[in-house]
Amino acid sequence: MNTPNLEDMGCGTSSATKDKKSEKALKAALVIQNWYRGYSARLKTRQRYALTIFQSIEYADEQGQLQLSNFFSFMLENYTNVPEKEPGLVTRLFGSSIQDKDRQDYLGLIEIPDSYCGPRLQFPLTFTDIDLLIEAFKQQQILHAYYVLEVLFETKKVLQQMPNFTHTNTSPSKEITICGDLHGKLDDLFLIFYKNGLPSVTNPYVFNGDFVDRGKNSMEILMILFVSFLVYPNDLHLNRGNHEDFMMNMRYGFTKEILHKYKLHGKKILQILEEVYTWLPIGTIIDNEVLVIHGGISESTDLNLLHRIERNKMRSVLMPPIPMDGDRAEKKNKLGTATVALGIRTSGSFSEQLTKQEWEQVIDILWSDPRGKRGCYPNTNRGGGCYFGPDITSKILNKYQLKMLVRSHECKPEGYEICHDGKVITVFSASNYYEEGSNRGAYIRMSSGTTPRFFQYQITKATCFRPLYQRVNAIESSAIRMLKERMISRKTDLIRAFQLQDRNKSGKLSMGQWAFSMENVLGLNLPWRSLSSHLVTTDKDGNIDYMSGFQDVHIQKPVKEVQSSLIETVYRYRSDLQIIFNIIDSDHSGLISMEEFRSMWKLFKSHYSVHIDDSQFDELAERMDLNKDGSIDFNEFLKAFYVVHKFDQLNKSDTKLA
């Protein structure tokens, strides 16, 4: 029996019609695909601009931090009261803070009350204590100060027995995991351990520095890592980063975190922590092939010298060696008057310095960054270390029969980056470093004779369930907020630069003139033309109203009568001033005398070339001495300077960089 043809009966669709419909569907799909690709590319561009802002401001802050080292040298040469009145200041900067005290001096008077319901560690520590600590921190419990100090003392004792570079070997059946910066991001550490397992004899780790600062759980990370290290000293390797430094902690949050969580014993913890930092190894070498260091190398990196130096003499990157010409040396300061230079020995401090060459070698290891350009040149963004090109990488690796350099120190959008023909790997383990959704974290697994494997992740909060464009908007908004705060802190300088270009006094500049002035004053190396629509208003002819950049933001004046230029200066240098005042405040009272306050300001003003009349600062200081007792609470003084954003809600609603 023949089956009837449905098309012949008019019940089917011709092949020609089918082809036409398929062609239309394909064209529509291609249009949608092309639109989506363009949309995704624009989102990526906007996100990249935001990350560039975050990173430029971060590096500019680090540059300012490193410049403090020059100030401290200048201060100790010119602050004539130091040798007579403040020998403790010299010890604080260059001496050992606890070498005359033992463990009992710190722990003897600390009692653990029965009411304490946090984790209780049992020494000697075992794997059970690691598990106990992690579970307690997941419940947001605080480890008692007694246990914190016990862990720090034990860690210091074990670290003192370790070389500058720890050597470890792998096999095809025993990989090693390398983690980069964590910066107090405890959830990232939990996720790494969940995905990759806890440290053990069969699951070794390298944590490549910058465990602390910026994030809010630096203490918890440090305790987990140190306890794990004490249980597995041969299988968990801790490298020093540039943030394992008590001076860096003062600026970037860890000092504040400790004093907040441990109000009674925080100062003791800070003292012993300074010592622990100095004993951290500066690198790990895997299978005699892979060099793992926090920052990078330079053309003069000498691994033989770095193996020999007494690393515990490196107290802080901000404390360069001071040349000594005898026990008391008279110098001419920059003001032309004779002062007693740093020729006073306190606790043997100056015999405990690294040489200038040794200090520079360690700075390069902790601070340098790779770049695509050949050669070795100063790291102008950070202000310390160097940029090293692929030729420098090949030279150093070949010289020491190494195959690869693994380093951290830089946030990467994907959590890792490979450069220099595969010879340099950057790994960064703190996801959402700048802002929620700003970057992934990553870790590496490798073993002898195999290709490194990369594992990426990103901690997700409720905000990550929002559409992508909303998340990018949030990142942008935060970045622009930071940039506007940078602008308002240099308002007087920016207006002066704009007015030099505005010869007709019109209040407007061309795009090129405005971008040149912005970069010349702020020095952030940003794409100002692309950012202009977000920072200023532009007329129909493309000219920029340069004052419009300051309309929605201002610095709150604690005293209305004080000139704006002084307010901007104190706000701009508030982090530096806080560190300086904390150093002077030897009894940790939070108070300094009006005389010290004025003396330090004069030195600061001279060194940083701040052109502000002393009478203005004196008037401000007098008004900030609220109870008129001749002392100033410098922390409260500096908190009085903050930026007010007038149109926060408007900015958050629809912010776009590209």
XYZ file of C-alpha atoms in Angstrom:
658
model
C 0.000 0.000 0.000
C 1.385 3.417 -1.020
C 1.691 6.110 1.632
C 0.299 9.443 0.432
C 2.732 12.390 0.163
C 1.659 14.960 2.726
C 3.268 17.801 0.789
C 1.258 16.837 -2.336
C -1.895 16.914 -0.227
C -1.045 20.444 1.040
C -0.503 19.299 4.603
C 3.318 19.771 4.781
C 5.876 22.550 4.549
C 8.103 22.803 1.526
C 11.867 22.446 1.973
C 12.311 25.958 0.577
C 10.174 27.413 3.349
C 12.127 25.429 5.924
C 15.397 26.735 4.559
C 14.161 30.333 4.720
C 13.080 29.956 8.331
C 16.365 28.327 9.261
C 18.265 31.147 7.588
C 16.275 33.778 9.493
C 16.796 31.936 12.782
C 20.515 31.693 12.097
C 20.743 35.406 11.283
C 18.838 36.272 14.460
C 21.118 34.040 16.512
C 24.186 35.688 14.992
C 22.811 39.168 15.727
C 22.104 38.195 19.346
C 25.510 36.521 19.630
C 27.335 39.572 18.248
C 25.360 41.893 20.529
C 26.141 39.756 23.556
C 29.823 39.569 22.670
C 29.959 43.346 22.365
C 28.037 43.766 25.610
C 30.347 41.341 27.434
C 33.402 43.102 26.002
C 32.111 46.465 27.257
C 31.511 45.010 30.697
C 35.045 43.567 30.705
C 36.447 46.951 29.692
C 34.550 48.704 32.462
C 35.746 46.135 34.990
C 39.323 46.459 33.742
C 39.223 50.254 34.154
C 37.933 49.848 37.707
C 40.705 47.370 38.563
C 43.260 49.767 37.073
C 42.016 52.523 39.407
C 42.166 50.246 42.461
C 45.652 49.035 41.616
C 47.042 52.492 40.794
C 45.823 53.910 44.108
C 47.079 50.843 46.007
C 50.566 51.195 44.525
C 50.607 54.955 45.109
C 49.839 54.299 48.791
C 52.661 51.757 48.978
C 54.984 54.299 47.392
C 54.057 56.758 50.131
C 54.649 54.066 52.737
C 58.155 53.371 51.453
C 58.937 57.081 51.398
C 58.458 57.035 55.162
C 61.805 55.257 55.441
C 63.542 58.409 54.242
C 61.536 60.460 56.710
C 62.536 58.315 59.696
C 66.198 58.699 58.781
C 65.672 62.439 58.412
C 63.744 62.566 61.695
C 66.431 60.832 63.707
C 69.088 63.121 62.262
C 67.137 66.296 62.953
C 64.911 65.620 65.935
C 67.419 66.829 68.519
C 65.407 65.470 71.439
C 65.673 61.845 70.348
C 68.950 60.784 72.016
C 68.309 62.673 75.245
C 64.549 62.253 75.702
C 63.490 59.263 73.630
C 66.067 56.460 73.546
C 63.068 54.143 73.372
C 62.242 55.626 69.979
C 65.604 54.499 68.623
C 65.040 51.013 70.020
C 61.542 50.954 68.561
C 62.863 51.661 65.082
C 66.076 49.665 65.043
C 66.393 47.525 68.156
C 64.940 44.309 69.435
C 61.769 44.967 71.386
C 61.681 41.845 73.564
C 65.148 40.366 73.637
C 65.461 41.022 77.380
C 62.136 39.335 78.176
C 61.232 35.682 78.082
C 58.006 33.821 77.559
C 57.059 33.953 81.234
C 57.176 37.744 81.255
C 54.384 37.676 78.683
C 52.318 34.709 79.796
C 52.810 34.665 83.557
C 50.085 37.149 84.459
C 47.530 36.064 81.841
C 44.748 33.831 83.096
C 42.147 31.993 81.028
C 38.808 32.447 82.820
C 36.357 29.594 83.228
C 33.866 31.641 81.227
C 36.077 31.436 78.108
C 34.218 29.307 75.569
C 36.618 29.547 72.624
C 39.075 26.889 71.420
C 41.567 25.511 73.947
C 44.856 24.371 72.416
C 46.903 21.517 73.837
C 50.693 21.784 73.555
C 52.462 20.046 71.909
C 50.015 20.695 69.097
C 48.527 17.971 66.891
C 46.297 17.711 63.826
C 43.300 17.841 66.191
C 44.220 21.402 67.159
C 44.191 22.514 63.510
C 40.708 21.097 63.101
C 39.569 22.608 66.391
C 40.867 26.050 65.433
C 39.242 26.022 61.983
C 35.860 24.981 63.353
C 36.049 27.643 66.084
C 36.902 30.378 63.584
C 34.035 29.276 61.358
C 31.829 30.016 64.373
C 33.551 33.433 64.648
C 35.088 32.618 68.013
C 38.203 34.475 69.217
C 41.286 32.564 70.318
C 42.329 33.666 73.818
C 45.390 35.936 74.025
C 47.212 33.335 76.141
C 47.052 30.794 73.312
C 47.932 33.428 70.706
C 51.121 34.293 72.593
C 51.944 30.607 73.143
C 51.603 29.953 69.403
C 53.749 32.990 68.557
C 56.528 31.991 70.949
C 56.503 28.380 69.709
C 56.487 29.537 66.071
C 59.434 31.856 66.675
C 61.393 29.046 68.335
C 60.901 26.687 65.372
C 61.486 29.405 62.748
C 64.833 30.275 64.339
C 66.070 26.811 63.380
C 65.130 27.211 59.721
C 67.305 28.450 56.841
C 66.557 31.565 54.791
C 65.285 29.355 51.957
C 63.490 26.134 52.791
C 64.106 23.265 50.357
C 61.456 20.676 49.636
C 60.981 17.861 47.139
C 57.951 16.452 45.384
C 57.154 13.324 43.419
C 54.428 12.340 40.937
C 52.471 10.933 43.872
C 53.143 13.903 46.185
C 52.243 17.277 44.737
C 52.766 20.562 46.564
C 50.225 23.391 46.700
C 51.343 27.025 46.399
C 49.066 29.800 47.671
C 49.580 33.507 47.142
C 48.417 36.563 49.085
C 45.498 35.960 51.449
C 45.380 39.405 53.083
C 43.090 38.487 55.947
C 40.475 36.816 53.709
C 39.621 33.865 55.934
C 36.838 32.500 53.701
C 39.377 32.045 50.906
C 41.579 29.940 53.178
C 38.585 27.855 54.234
C 37.674 27.294 50.577
C 41.233 26.279 49.668
C 41.284 23.707 52.458
C 37.795 22.477 51.495
C 38.778 21.975 47.844
C 42.375 20.916 48.350
C 42.519 19.333 51.808
C 44.200 20.356 55.044
C 48.005 20.460 55.293
C 49.588 17.110 56.132
C 52.664 15.003 55.457
C 51.075 13.859 52.188
C 49.553 17.251 51.293
C 52.289 19.905 51.652
C 51.733 23.649 51.135
C 53.707 26.815 50.480
C 52.044 30.045 51.617
C 53.866 32.785 49.790
C 53.555 35.778 52.104
C 51.056 38.592 52.738
C 48.897 36.559 55.080
C 47.760 39.737 56.853
C 46.449 43.307 56.377
C 43.459 44.695 54.467
C 41.046 41.854 55.300
C 39.325 41.639 58.687
C 40.535 38.155 59.717
C 44.304 38.407 59.555
C 44.732 37.075 63.098
C 42.665 33.972 62.375
C 44.634 33.240 59.194
C 47.920 33.724 61.014
C 46.895 31.393 63.825
C 45.725 28.642 61.437
C 48.941 28.874 59.425
C 51.220 28.980 62.476
C 49.457 26.090 64.217
C 49.595 24.051 60.990
C 53.282 24.920 60.687
C 53.975 23.767 64.241
C 52.227 20.450 63.556
C 53.891 19.956 60.141
C 57.093 22.060 60.122
C 58.545 20.100 57.197
C 55.395 20.126 55.090
C 53.978 23.627 55.477
C 56.295 26.383 54.280
C 55.760 30.039 55.166
C 57.509 32.753 53.145
C 57.749 36.338 54.305
C 55.835 38.903 52.256
C 56.158 42.662 52.251
C 53.165 42.891 54.638
C 54.793 40.684 57.285
C 56.179 43.939 58.634
C 55.027 45.818 61.729
C 55.250 49.183 59.971
C 53.074 48.014 57.075
C 50.552 46.650 59.583
C 50.159 50.115 61.117
C 48.883 51.485 57.807
C 46.993 48.554 56.344
C 44.895 47.361 59.243
C 46.408 44.402 61.085
C 47.650 46.472 64.035
C 44.183 47.952 64.422
C 42.599 44.487 64.174
C 44.813 43.116 66.959
C 44.188 46.044 69.295
C 40.447 45.744 68.658
C 40.233 41.982 69.241
C 42.731 41.918 72.117
C 42.174 45.148 74.010
C 43.943 43.936 77.159
C 46.939 42.063 75.705
C 47.112 43.398 72.144
C 50.332 45.341 72.745
C 52.092 42.184 73.964
C 50.926 40.324 70.873
C 52.238 43.095 68.615
C 55.636 43.026 70.307
C 56.270 39.310 69.861
C 54.732 39.364 66.385
C 57.414 41.852 65.286
C 60.013 39.252 66.237
C 58.203 36.375 64.527
C 58.087 38.312 61.249
C 61.854 38.721 61.200
C 62.389 34.949 61.415
C 60.085 33.980 58.541
C 62.064 32.434 55.637
C 62.321 34.618 52.546
C 61.797 31.847 50.006
C 61.181 28.204 49.182
C 62.970 26.110 46.563
C 61.049 23.124 45.176
C 62.923 20.168 43.624
C 65.970 22.448 43.156
C 64.094 23.832 40.133
C 61.341 26.208 41.237
C 62.083 29.367 43.213
C 59.094 30.613 45.247
C 59.446 34.158 46.604
C 56.887 36.827 47.365
C 57.859 39.639 44.997
C 60.543 39.012 42.408
C 64.151 39.501 41.395
C 66.504 42.102 39.975
C 69.566 41.967 37.771
C 71.710 41.974 40.931
C 69.811 39.270 42.842
C 72.401 37.084 44.574
C 70.822 33.892 45.917
C 74.111 32.851 47.512
C 74.194 36.078 49.535
C 70.497 35.753 50.372
C 71.118 32.248 51.704
C 73.751 33.672 54.104
C 72.232 36.890 55.459
C 70.924 37.092 59.005
C 67.313 37.619 57.996
C 66.129 38.492 61.509
C 67.973 41.810 61.184
C 65.393 42.921 58.611
C 62.883 44.443 61.005
C 61.030 46.536 58.444
C 61.361 47.629 54.849
C 60.877 51.150 56.186
C 64.034 50.936 58.291
C 67.017 51.057 55.923
C 70.500 50.670 57.420
C 71.875 53.842 58.965
C 75.571 54.432 58.250
C 77.635 54.669 61.435
C 80.785 56.749 61.833
C 81.453 56.147 65.499
C 79.352 56.058 68.635
C 78.484 59.739 68.460
C 78.599 61.536 65.152
C 77.823 65.166 64.552
C 76.112 65.992 61.280
C 74.694 69.036 59.597
C 70.987 68.662 59.126
C 69.067 70.058 56.182
C 68.357 73.189 58.178
C 72.104 73.823 58.510
C 72.323 73.331 62.277
C 74.472 70.771 64.029
C 72.622 67.856 65.594
C 73.581 64.601 67.204
C 73.062 61.942 64.546
C 72.070 58.369 65.136
C 75.278 57.540 66.953
C 73.694 56.058 70.017
C 73.530 52.337 70.648
C 70.454 50.922 72.251
C 70.174 47.197 73.001
C 72.917 46.553 70.458
C 70.537 47.751 67.765
C 72.988 49.071 65.197
C 75.257 46.055 65.230
C 72.083 44.181 64.357
C 71.501 45.941 61.047
C 71.840 44.404 57.621
C 74.354 46.011 55.311
C 72.928 48.302 52.632
C 73.577 45.646 49.976
C 71.824 42.937 52.005
C 68.864 45.226 52.721
C 68.462 46.046 49.020
C 68.603 42.355 48.121
C 65.713 41.600 50.481
C 63.723 44.613 49.233
C 63.994 43.283 45.661
C 62.826 39.821 46.762
C 59.785 41.242 48.580
C 58.724 44.124 46.318
C 59.675 43.557 42.660
C 57.239 42.930 39.777
C 57.737 41.304 36.332
C 57.115 43.302 33.156
C 57.211 42.504 29.458
C 59.899 45.098 28.734
C 63.464 43.831 28.781
C 65.905 44.976 31.440
C 65.688 45.983 35.074
C 64.453 49.403 36.098
C 63.014 51.088 39.218
C 59.532 50.073 40.317
C 58.141 53.595 40.120
C 54.553 52.575 40.894
C 55.323 50.954 44.259
C 58.399 53.024 45.058
C 60.427 49.940 46.063
C 62.029 46.978 44.346
C 62.266 46.922 40.566
C 60.546 45.877 37.363
C 62.331 42.921 35.786
C 62.001 41.789 32.173
C 62.160 38.319 30.576
C 65.899 38.653 29.973
C 66.515 39.195 33.714
C 64.381 36.154 34.530
C 66.380 33.967 32.143
C 69.681 35.335 33.441
C 68.940 34.664 37.127
C 67.272 31.276 36.573
C 70.139 30.088 34.385
C 72.748 31.358 36.818
C 71.336 29.224 39.634
C 70.209 26.240 37.508
C 66.527 26.938 38.132
C 63.615 26.497 35.720
C 60.809 28.641 37.079
C 59.965 31.532 39.391
C 56.641 31.473 41.270
C 55.708 34.732 42.949
C 52.653 36.573 44.289
C 52.407 40.251 45.328
C 50.057 41.378 42.510
C 46.299 40.967 42.256
C 45.360 39.303 38.964
C 41.781 39.250 37.595
C 41.881 35.464 37.097
C 43.894 34.730 40.255
C 47.061 33.852 38.362
C 49.118 34.937 35.377
C 51.922 33.350 33.348
C 54.585 35.514 31.718
C 58.205 35.557 30.527
C 57.722 32.566 28.205
C 56.222 30.461 30.976
C 59.143 31.005 33.352
C 57.303 33.318 35.763
C 53.963 32.541 37.411
C 52.067 34.995 39.608
C 49.549 33.425 41.996
C 47.156 35.496 44.114
C 44.781 33.727 46.490
C 42.591 36.548 47.872
C 39.423 36.676 45.785
C 37.298 39.848 45.766
C 40.457 41.678 46.824
C 39.424 45.209 45.921
C 35.675 44.799 45.870
C 33.037 42.074 45.701
C 33.465 40.415 42.304
C 36.683 42.253 41.396
C 38.875 39.162 40.923
C 39.183 35.428 41.363
C 41.613 33.737 43.706
C 43.811 30.811 42.697
C 46.314 28.255 43.922
C 48.795 26.030 42.103
C 49.514 22.327 42.399
C 52.774 21.044 41.002
C 55.197 18.157 41.249
C 58.506 17.192 39.715
C 58.353 16.670 35.974
C 54.727 17.779 35.555
C 53.066 20.947 34.295
C 51.648 23.199 37.039
C 47.889 22.957 37.463
C 45.829 26.013 38.372
C 42.669 26.034 40.486
C 40.472 29.128 40.525
C 37.650 30.135 42.840
C 35.661 33.112 44.047
C 33.894 33.468 47.352
C 30.260 34.275 46.628
C 28.004 36.423 48.761
C 24.374 37.374 48.230
C 25.479 40.201 45.905
C 26.954 37.708 43.451
C 23.461 36.517 42.560
C 22.747 39.925 41.061
C 23.100 40.356 37.278
C 26.624 40.879 35.998
C 26.064 44.499 34.994
C 24.955 45.357 38.538
C 28.059 43.763 39.997
C 30.275 45.681 37.559
C 28.430 48.896 38.449
C 29.176 48.282 42.134
C 32.879 47.726 41.436
C 33.011 50.874 39.298
C 31.222 52.953 41.901
C 33.691 51.940 44.590
C 36.680 52.635 42.333
C 35.430 56.088 41.338
C 34.690 56.899 44.964
C 38.327 56.187 45.850
C 39.529 58.231 42.894
C 37.412 61.226 43.869
C 38.821 61.070 47.386
C 42.272 61.172 45.829
C 41.262 64.202 43.788
C 39.798 66.130 46.720
C 42.969 65.522 48.759
C 44.872 67.398 46.038
C 42.176 69.946 45.219
C 44.352 73.015 45.744
C 47.180 71.570 43.626
C 44.776 70.455 40.889
C 43.064 73.843 40.681
C 46.461 75.546 40.455
C 47.440 73.184 37.602
C 44.112 73.731 35.808
C 44.377 77.503 36.086
C 47.880 77.464 34.622
C 46.412 75.816 31.530
C 43.290 78.040 31.514
C 44.870 81.221 30.205
C 41.504 82.782 29.265
C 40.113 82.224 32.805
C 37.100 80.522 31.267
C 36.849 77.723 33.802
C 37.198 75.219 30.982
C 39.985 73.140 29.466
C 40.361 70.885 26.481
C 40.334 67.153 27.133
C 44.092 66.970 26.551
C 44.845 69.833 28.945
C 42.648 68.370 31.667
C 44.113 64.856 31.313
C 47.668 66.255 31.375
C 46.966 68.239 34.559
C 45.325 65.283 36.289
C 48.253 62.970 35.599
C 50.841 65.627 36.380
C 49.405 66.208 39.874
C 48.088 62.763 40.832
C 50.672 60.595 39.026
C 48.392 57.539 38.882
C 49.034 56.588 35.234
C 45.316 56.231 34.521
C 43.339 56.524 31.236
C 41.980 59.964 32.119
C 40.245 60.539 28.780
C 38.190 57.379 29.222
C 37.418 58.266 32.839
C 36.544 61.914 32.189
C 32.812 61.357 31.641
C 32.636 59.935 35.129
C 34.634 62.640 36.894
C 33.713 65.948 35.234
C 31.107 67.531 32.958
C 31.855 68.278 29.318
C 30.110 70.858 27.117
C 28.878 70.292 23.564
C 32.249 71.423 22.168
C 34.133 68.822 24.203
C 35.568 71.289 26.726
C 35.735 70.291 30.380
C 34.402 72.320 33.305
C 37.314 71.455 35.571
C 35.680 72.653 38.803
C 32.800 70.219 38.292
C 35.077 67.406 39.513
C 34.833 68.770 43.062
C 31.105 69.508 43.236
C 29.910 66.296 44.872
C 32.718 65.684 47.366
C 34.515 67.623 50.107
C 36.716 67.061 53.163
C 34.922 67.685 56.438
C 36.636 70.492 58.353
C 37.002 69.797 62.090
C 37.624 73.520 62.539
C 35.867 75.866 60.126
C 38.403 78.689 60.367
C 41.343 76.553 59.156
C 42.390 76.998 55.533
C 41.470 74.300 53.012
C 45.086 73.728 51.959
C 46.001 72.599 55.503
C 42.935 70.354 55.728
C 43.833 68.727 52.392
C 47.430 68.203 53.472
C 46.539 66.561 56.790
C 43.944 64.372 55.048
C 46.388 63.357 52.304
C 49.127 62.384 54.755
C 46.894 61.121 57.570
C 48.133 57.503 57.282
C 51.770 58.618 57.367
C 51.125 60.922 60.305
C 49.357 58.183 62.227
C 52.345 55.841 61.839
C 54.772 58.585 62.882
C 52.743 59.520 65.955
C 52.345 55.852 66.910
C 56.128 55.464 66.765
C 56.628 58.505 69.000
C 53.953 57.299 71.418
C 56.303 54.961 73.284
C 53.870 54.269 76.145
C 50.966 53.458 73.756
C 48.730 55.991 75.500
C 47.414 57.454 72.261
C 48.505 60.885 73.489
C 51.456 63.076 72.604
C 52.358 66.434 74.051
C 51.655 69.619 72.149
C 55.403 70.246 71.983
C 56.083 66.853 70.370
C 53.118 67.364 68.071
C 54.452 70.681 66.793
C 58.081 69.475 66.540
C 57.127 66.449 64.502
C 54.923 68.486 62.197
C 57.774 70.910 61.495
C 60.060 68.026 60.565
C 57.357 66.407 58.465
C 56.634 69.685 56.682
C 60.319 70.249 55.977
C 60.965 66.733 54.663
C 57.828 66.547 52.493
C 58.160 70.152 51.269
C 54.732 71.149 52.571
C 54.284 74.899 52.165
C 51.931 75.773 55.013
C 52.468 78.427 57.642
C 53.184 77.009 61.116
C 50.654 79.361 62.704
C 47.820 77.589 60.870
C 48.862 74.216 62.232
C 49.398 75.657 65.711
C 45.867 77.052 65.677
C 44.458 73.714 64.542
C 46.418 71.843 67.227
C 45.239 74.250 69.941
C 41.617 73.783 68.934
C 41.990 69.987 68.858
C 43.325 69.969 72.438
C 39.754 69.732 73.651
C 40.380 69.510 77.406
C 43.286 71.991 77.293
C 45.723 69.706 79.137
C 48.582 70.210 76.678
C 48.166 66.764 75.073
C 46.498 65.597 71.871
C 44.767 62.295 71.167
C 46.332 61.944 67.724
C 44.090 59.088 66.597
C 40.982 61.179 67.287
C 42.718 64.158 65.689
C 43.259 62.271 62.426
C 39.771 60.726 62.444
C 38.358 64.256 62.328
C 39.465 64.528 58.702
C 37.201 62.560 56.394
C 35.629 62.895 52.966
C 31.909 63.516 52.519
C 30.304 62.317 49.260
C 27.228 64.466 48.647
C 25.597 62.355 45.962
C 26.425 58.789 46.947
C 22.975 57.471 46.101
C 22.991 59.179 42.722
C 26.430 57.806 41.899
C 25.442 54.281 42.862
C 22.363 54.267 40.674
C 23.955 54.365 37.239
C 27.729 54.491 37.036
C 29.603 53.590 33.865
C 33.227 53.860 32.852
C 32.936 52.799 29.227
